[in-house]
XYZ file of C-alpha atoms in Angstrom:
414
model
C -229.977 44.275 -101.920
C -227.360 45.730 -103.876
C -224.578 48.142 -102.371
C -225.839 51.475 -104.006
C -229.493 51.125 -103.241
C -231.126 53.313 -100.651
C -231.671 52.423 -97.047
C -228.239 50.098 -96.925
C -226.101 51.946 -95.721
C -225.483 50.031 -92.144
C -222.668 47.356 -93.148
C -220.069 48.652 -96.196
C -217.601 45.658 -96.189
C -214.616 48.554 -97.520
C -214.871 51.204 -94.996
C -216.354 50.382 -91.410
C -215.298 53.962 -90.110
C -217.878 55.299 -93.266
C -220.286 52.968 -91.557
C -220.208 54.338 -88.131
C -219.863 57.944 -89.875
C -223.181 56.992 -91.207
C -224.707 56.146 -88.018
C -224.505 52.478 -88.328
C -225.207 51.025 -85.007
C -227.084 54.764 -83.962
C -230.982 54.168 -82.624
C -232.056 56.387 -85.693
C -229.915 54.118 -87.714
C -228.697 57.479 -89.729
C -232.007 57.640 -91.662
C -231.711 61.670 -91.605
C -228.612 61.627 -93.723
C -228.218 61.014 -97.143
C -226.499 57.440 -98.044
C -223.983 56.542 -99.983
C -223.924 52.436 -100.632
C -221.172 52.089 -103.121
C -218.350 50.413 -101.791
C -215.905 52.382 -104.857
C -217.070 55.752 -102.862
C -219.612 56.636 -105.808
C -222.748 58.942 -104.655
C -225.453 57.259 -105.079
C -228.004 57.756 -107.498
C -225.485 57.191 -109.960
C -224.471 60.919 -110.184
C -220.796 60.306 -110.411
C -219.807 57.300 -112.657
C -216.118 58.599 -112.656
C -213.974 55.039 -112.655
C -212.823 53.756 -109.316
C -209.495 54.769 -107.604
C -207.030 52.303 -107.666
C -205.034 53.382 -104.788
C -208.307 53.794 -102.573
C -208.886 49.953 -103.473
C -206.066 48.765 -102.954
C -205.820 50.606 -99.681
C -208.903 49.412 -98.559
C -207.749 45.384 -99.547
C -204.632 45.945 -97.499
C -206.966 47.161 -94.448
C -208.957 43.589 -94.591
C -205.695 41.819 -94.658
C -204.891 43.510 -91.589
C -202.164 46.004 -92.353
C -204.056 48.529 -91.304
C -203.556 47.253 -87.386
C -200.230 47.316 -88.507
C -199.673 50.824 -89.414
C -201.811 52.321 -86.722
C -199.443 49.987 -83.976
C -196.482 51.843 -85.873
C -198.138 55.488 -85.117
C -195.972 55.379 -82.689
C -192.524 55.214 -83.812
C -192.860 58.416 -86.250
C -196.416 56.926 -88.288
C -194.965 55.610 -91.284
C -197.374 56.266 -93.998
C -195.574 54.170 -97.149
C -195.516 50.673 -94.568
C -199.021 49.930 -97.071
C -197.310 50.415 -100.104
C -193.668 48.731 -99.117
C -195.017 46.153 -98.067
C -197.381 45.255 -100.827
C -194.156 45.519 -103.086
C -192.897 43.138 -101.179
C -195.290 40.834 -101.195
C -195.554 40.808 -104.839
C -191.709 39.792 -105.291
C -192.148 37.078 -102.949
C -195.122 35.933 -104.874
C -193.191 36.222 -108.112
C -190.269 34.264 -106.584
C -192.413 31.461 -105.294
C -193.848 31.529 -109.363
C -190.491 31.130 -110.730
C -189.392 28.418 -108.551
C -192.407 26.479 -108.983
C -192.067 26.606 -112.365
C -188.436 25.984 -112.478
C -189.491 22.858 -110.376
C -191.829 21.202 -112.723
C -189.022 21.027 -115.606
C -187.236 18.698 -113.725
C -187.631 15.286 -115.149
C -186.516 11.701 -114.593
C -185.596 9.168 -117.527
C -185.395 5.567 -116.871
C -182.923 3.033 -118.502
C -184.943 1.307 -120.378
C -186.042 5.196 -122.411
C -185.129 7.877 -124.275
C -186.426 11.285 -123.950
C -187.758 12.937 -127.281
C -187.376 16.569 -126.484
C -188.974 19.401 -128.610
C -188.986 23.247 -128.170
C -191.798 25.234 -128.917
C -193.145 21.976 -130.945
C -189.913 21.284 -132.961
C -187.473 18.855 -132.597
C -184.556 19.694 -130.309
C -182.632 16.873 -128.675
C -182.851 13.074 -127.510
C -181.931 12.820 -124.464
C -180.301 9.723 -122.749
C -181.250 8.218 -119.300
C -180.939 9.995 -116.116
C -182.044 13.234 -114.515
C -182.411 16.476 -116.453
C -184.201 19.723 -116.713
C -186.202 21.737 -119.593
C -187.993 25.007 -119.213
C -191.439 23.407 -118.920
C -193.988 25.060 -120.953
C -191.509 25.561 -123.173
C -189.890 22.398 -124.013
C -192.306 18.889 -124.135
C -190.716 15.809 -123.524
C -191.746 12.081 -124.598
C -190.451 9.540 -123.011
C -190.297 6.391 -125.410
C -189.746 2.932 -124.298
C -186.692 1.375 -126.596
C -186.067 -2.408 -125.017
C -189.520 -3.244 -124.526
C -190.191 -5.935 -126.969
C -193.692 -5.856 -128.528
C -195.813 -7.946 -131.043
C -197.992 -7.680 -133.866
C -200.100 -10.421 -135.020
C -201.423 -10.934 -138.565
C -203.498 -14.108 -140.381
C -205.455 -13.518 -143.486
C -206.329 -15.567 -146.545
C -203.898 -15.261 -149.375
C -203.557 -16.551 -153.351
C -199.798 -18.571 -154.144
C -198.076 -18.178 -157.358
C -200.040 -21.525 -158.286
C -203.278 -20.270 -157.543
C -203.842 -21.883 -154.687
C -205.764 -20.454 -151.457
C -203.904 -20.700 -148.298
C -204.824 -19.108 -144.704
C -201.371 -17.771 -143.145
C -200.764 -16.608 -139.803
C -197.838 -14.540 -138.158
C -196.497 -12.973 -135.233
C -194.134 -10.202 -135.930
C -191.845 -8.768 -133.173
C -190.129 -5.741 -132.983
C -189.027 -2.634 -130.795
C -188.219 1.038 -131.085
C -185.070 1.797 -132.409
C -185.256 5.752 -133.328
C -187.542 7.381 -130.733
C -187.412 10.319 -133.113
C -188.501 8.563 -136.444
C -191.414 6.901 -134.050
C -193.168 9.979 -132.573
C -192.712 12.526 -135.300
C -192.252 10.725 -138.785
C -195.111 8.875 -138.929
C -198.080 9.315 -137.074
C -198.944 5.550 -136.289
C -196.216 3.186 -136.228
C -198.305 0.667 -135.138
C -201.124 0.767 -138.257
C -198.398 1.409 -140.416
C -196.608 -1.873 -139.311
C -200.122 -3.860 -139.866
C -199.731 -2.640 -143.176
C -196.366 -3.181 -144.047
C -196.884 -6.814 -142.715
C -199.652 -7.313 -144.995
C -197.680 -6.207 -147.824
C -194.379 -7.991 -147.432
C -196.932 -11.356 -146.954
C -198.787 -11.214 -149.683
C -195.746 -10.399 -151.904
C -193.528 -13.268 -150.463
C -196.748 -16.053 -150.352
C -197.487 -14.824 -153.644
C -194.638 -15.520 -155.206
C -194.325 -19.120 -153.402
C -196.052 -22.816 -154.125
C -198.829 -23.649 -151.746
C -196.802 -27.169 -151.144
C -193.299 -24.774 -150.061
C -195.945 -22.914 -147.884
C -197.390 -25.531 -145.921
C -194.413 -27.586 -145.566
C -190.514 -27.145 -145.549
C -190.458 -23.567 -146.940
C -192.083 -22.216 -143.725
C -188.565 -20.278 -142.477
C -187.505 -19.740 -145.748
C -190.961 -17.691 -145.453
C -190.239 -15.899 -142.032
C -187.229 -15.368 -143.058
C -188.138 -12.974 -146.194
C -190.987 -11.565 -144.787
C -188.997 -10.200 -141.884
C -186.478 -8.621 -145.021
C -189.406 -6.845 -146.974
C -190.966 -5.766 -142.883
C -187.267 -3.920 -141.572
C -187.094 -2.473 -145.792
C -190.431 -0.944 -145.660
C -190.422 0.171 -142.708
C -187.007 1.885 -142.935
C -188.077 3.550 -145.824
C -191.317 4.923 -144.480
C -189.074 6.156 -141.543
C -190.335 4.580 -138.811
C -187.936 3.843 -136.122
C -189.269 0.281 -135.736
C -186.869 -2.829 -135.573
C -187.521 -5.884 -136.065
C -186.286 -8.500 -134.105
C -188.442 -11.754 -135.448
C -191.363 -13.109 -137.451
C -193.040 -16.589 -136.513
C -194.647 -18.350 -138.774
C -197.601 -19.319 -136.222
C -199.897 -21.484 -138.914
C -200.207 -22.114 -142.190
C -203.033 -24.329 -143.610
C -206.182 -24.521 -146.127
C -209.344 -22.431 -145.516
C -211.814 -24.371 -143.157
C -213.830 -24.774 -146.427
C -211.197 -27.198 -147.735
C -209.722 -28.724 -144.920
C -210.801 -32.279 -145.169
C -209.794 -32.783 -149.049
C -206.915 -30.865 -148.284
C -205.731 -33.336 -145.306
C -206.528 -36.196 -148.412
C -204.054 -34.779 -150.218
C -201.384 -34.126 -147.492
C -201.699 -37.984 -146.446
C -201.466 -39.388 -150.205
C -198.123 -37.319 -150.403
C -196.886 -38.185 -147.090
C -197.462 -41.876 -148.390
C -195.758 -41.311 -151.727
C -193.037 -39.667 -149.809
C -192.834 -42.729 -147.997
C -192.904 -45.396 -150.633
C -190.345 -43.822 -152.224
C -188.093 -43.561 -149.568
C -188.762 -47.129 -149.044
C -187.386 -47.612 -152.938
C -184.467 -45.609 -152.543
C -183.916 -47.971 -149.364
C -184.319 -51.076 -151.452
C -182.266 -49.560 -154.140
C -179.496 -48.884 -152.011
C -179.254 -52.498 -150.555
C -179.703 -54.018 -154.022
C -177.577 -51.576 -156.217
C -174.422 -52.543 -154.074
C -175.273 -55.978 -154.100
C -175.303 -56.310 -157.740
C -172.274 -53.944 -158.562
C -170.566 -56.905 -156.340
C -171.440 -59.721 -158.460
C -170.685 -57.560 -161.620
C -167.281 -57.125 -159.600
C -167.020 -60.772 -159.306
C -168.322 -62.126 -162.601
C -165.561 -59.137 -164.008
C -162.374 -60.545 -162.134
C -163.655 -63.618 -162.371
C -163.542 -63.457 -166.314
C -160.426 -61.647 -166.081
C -158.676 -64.800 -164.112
C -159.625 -67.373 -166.900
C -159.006 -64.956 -169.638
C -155.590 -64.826 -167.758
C -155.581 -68.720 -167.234
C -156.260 -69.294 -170.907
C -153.505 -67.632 -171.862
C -150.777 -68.714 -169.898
C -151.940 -72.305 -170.354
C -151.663 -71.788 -174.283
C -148.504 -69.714 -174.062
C -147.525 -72.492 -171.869
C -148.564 -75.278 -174.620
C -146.837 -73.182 -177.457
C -143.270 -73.065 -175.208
C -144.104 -76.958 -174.272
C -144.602 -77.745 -178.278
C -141.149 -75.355 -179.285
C -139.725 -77.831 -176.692
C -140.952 -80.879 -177.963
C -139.736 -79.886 -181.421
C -136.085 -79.287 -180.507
C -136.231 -82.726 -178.585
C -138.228 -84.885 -181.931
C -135.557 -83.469 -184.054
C -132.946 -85.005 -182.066
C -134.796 -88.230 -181.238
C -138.061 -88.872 -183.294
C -138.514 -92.275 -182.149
C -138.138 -91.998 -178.586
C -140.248 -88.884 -178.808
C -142.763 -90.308 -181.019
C -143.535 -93.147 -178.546
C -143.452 -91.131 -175.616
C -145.908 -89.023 -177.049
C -148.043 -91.440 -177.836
C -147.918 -93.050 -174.198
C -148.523 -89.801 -172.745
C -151.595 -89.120 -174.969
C -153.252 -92.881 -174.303
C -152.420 -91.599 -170.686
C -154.368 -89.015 -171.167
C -157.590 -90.808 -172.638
C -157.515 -93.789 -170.558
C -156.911 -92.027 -167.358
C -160.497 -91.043 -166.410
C -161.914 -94.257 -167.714
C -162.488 -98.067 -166.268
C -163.753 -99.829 -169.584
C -162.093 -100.183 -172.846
C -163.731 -102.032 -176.034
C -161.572 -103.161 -178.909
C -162.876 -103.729 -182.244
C -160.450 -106.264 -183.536
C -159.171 -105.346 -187.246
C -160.080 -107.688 -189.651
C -163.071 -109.497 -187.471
C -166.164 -109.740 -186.061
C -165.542 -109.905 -182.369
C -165.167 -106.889 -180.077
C -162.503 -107.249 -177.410
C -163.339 -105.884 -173.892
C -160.630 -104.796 -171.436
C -161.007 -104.275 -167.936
C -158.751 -101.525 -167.008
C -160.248 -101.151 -163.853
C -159.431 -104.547 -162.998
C -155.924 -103.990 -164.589
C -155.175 -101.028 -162.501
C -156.347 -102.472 -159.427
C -154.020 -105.953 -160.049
C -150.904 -103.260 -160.878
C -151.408 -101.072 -157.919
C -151.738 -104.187 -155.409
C -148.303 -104.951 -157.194
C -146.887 -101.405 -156.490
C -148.736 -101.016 -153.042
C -145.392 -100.535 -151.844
C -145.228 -97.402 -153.746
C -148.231 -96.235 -152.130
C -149.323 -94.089 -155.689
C -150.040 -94.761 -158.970
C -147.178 -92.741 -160.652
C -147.028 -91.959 -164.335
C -144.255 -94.396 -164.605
C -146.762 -97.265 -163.444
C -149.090 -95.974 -165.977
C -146.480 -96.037 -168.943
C -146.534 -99.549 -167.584
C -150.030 -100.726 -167.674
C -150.246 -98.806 -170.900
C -148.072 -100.969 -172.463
C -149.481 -104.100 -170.513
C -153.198 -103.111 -172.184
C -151.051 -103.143 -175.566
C -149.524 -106.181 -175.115
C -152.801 -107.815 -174.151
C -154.417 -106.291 -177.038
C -151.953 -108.051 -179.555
C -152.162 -111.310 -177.690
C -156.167 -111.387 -178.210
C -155.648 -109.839 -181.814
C -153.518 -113.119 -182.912
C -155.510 -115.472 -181.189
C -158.374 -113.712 -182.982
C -156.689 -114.413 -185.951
C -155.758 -117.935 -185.344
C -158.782 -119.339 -184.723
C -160.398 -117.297 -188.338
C -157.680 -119.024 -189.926
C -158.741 -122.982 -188.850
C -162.044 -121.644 -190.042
């Protein structure tokens, strides 16, 4: 039942002395007088609809907080009618004070090593602030709090096309970390998409411009290495505050469509690569080998060239010689020529046949016999000198003229 409506007039929750005025708690219950149920001291039946008074209301709250006790206790020290009022003020600055702190409370803020503090003012940049304790008028300022050591990763493997149009599947691992807390929560909007797209791009360009053989095998940190270039360029041009730190090559290989004929060809090349370092192995044991012998054969040819010559330059001096002694003695040089050259003819020989002049009979001479005979004579000696020769040389002659006149002797009886 509503406040206003007729017959409720026992209980008004604003003004209990109404109530009892009313005859609230009377045996009649007050039924003879007219009521009056609304609590803002309107008559009922909607007669007056002037608006509430404020100071009435605000009386009547202070009177169910219990001021009211208050003020009556106080009757007795003079009755101070404004205790309602004063003390309501107050209240109210105490209130306000408590508000003020509390919010001056909540803008106190904490930032750890390991961040930075992106501060903005009424949503525009103001300040980065370092680690440590500070304070910004909250609902003001709005602070983000960035994590700039924290090492994170992207991963990335799609197919690609090589610069000889060969399909390869490529995977990598890019790592990186904030290093403008700024550029990262207010230049772009995702950092993270717009790294998976700057790592597509700066693949594709470097595996496109690459063999599929430099790919797959040796030129795999040539690889990381460029990528990671084109990554930090792009991304410092897009303003991102990202830095990046390292790219890993995690796999390269063949689609899964391939992968068998492509392992054929990997082991045929491994196997050429292997037969021709076995080559270049033989090659380098048989190259030095035979630049030796060339060596040899060279210095070699160079000693008898160099023998050859002194001997004849050593014949021509012998020959001047010879001359200058034949002009001064031609018969003692003439016969000691010839002994030395039947020396030289007869030395390396054991038999001698004579064809007598003049006859049918051939004369044999037994040199070996001859020289054994003379050097049992000159064992004394202990050598066959070229004296002893001279000797037997003209012991073989005078043997040969003895057997030449018998030779003629006996055609003569005939």
């Amino acid at each position: 039942m509503a406040w206003n409506e007729p017959g409720n007039n026992d209980n008004d929750p604003w003004n209990p002395d109404k109530n009892r005025e009313n005859g609230a708690g009377r045996p009649d219950g007050g039924r003879e007088k007219e009521t009056n149920n609304d609590p803002w001291g309107r008559k009922a039946g909607g007669r007056d609809q002037s608006p509430p008074d404020l100071d009435e209301a605000f009386r009547k709250l202070m009177d169910m907080l219990g001021v009211k006790k208050a003020r009556k206790s106080g009757g007795s020290n003079g009755g101070d009618s404004n205790l309602p009022s004063k003390f309501g003020g107050g209240l109210i600055v105490v209130i306000l004070l408590a508000l003020i702190a509390l919010w001056a409370a909540t803008g106190v803020y904490q930032v750890d090593q390991q961040e930075r503090g992106v501060v903005l003012r009424l949503g525009k940049y103001h300040s980065t602030v370092m680690p440590g304790l500070h304070w910004n008028p909250p609902m003001i300022d709005t602070v983000s709090k960035v994590n700039v050591t924290k090492v994170r990763s992207h991963d990335h493997k799609a197919l690609m096309l090589t610069v000889d149009d060969a399909i390869v599947e490529v995977g990598v691992s890019v790592q990186y970390s904030v290093q403008d807390p700024k550029d990262f929560l207010l230049n772009v909007r995702s950092p993270e998409e717009s790294l998976a797209q700057v790592t597509e791009s700066a693949l594709r360009h470097v595996v496109g411009s690459s063999e599929m053989d430099q790919i797959l095998t040796e030129g795999r940190e040539l690889l990381a290495t460029e990528v990671k270039a084109r990554i930090q360029d792009y991304s410092n041009a897009y303003g991102t505050g990202l830095l990046i730190s390292k790219v890993n090559v995690e796999n390269t290989q063949a689609p899964t469509q391939v992968q068998e004929a492509f392992d054929d060809v990997i082991k045929a090349k491994e196997d050429e690569l292997r037969v021709r370092n076995e080559a270049e192995s033989y090659a380098n044991g048989i190259i030095p080998e035979a630049r030796g012998r060339a060596q040899r054969i060279r210095e070699e040819a160079e000693a008898y060239r160099s023998e050859i010559v002194a001997r004849a330059s050593g014949q021509a001096d012998r020959f001047d010689r010879l001359y200058r002694e034949y002009t001064k003695a031609p018969d003692v040089t003439r016969r000691r020529l010839y002994i030395e050259t039947m020396e030289s003819v007869y030395k390396d020989v054991n038999k001698v046949v004579v064809d007598t002049k003049g006859g049918n009979n051939m004369m044999y001479l037994p040199l070996d016999q001859l020289m054994k005979q003379r050097a049992d004579s000159s064992k004394g000696a202990g050598v066959v000198n070229s004296g002893n020769i001279g000797a037997l040389t003209d012991q073989v002659l005078d043997e040969i003229r003895k057997r030449q006149s018998a030779t003629i002797r006996r055609e003569g009886r005939n």
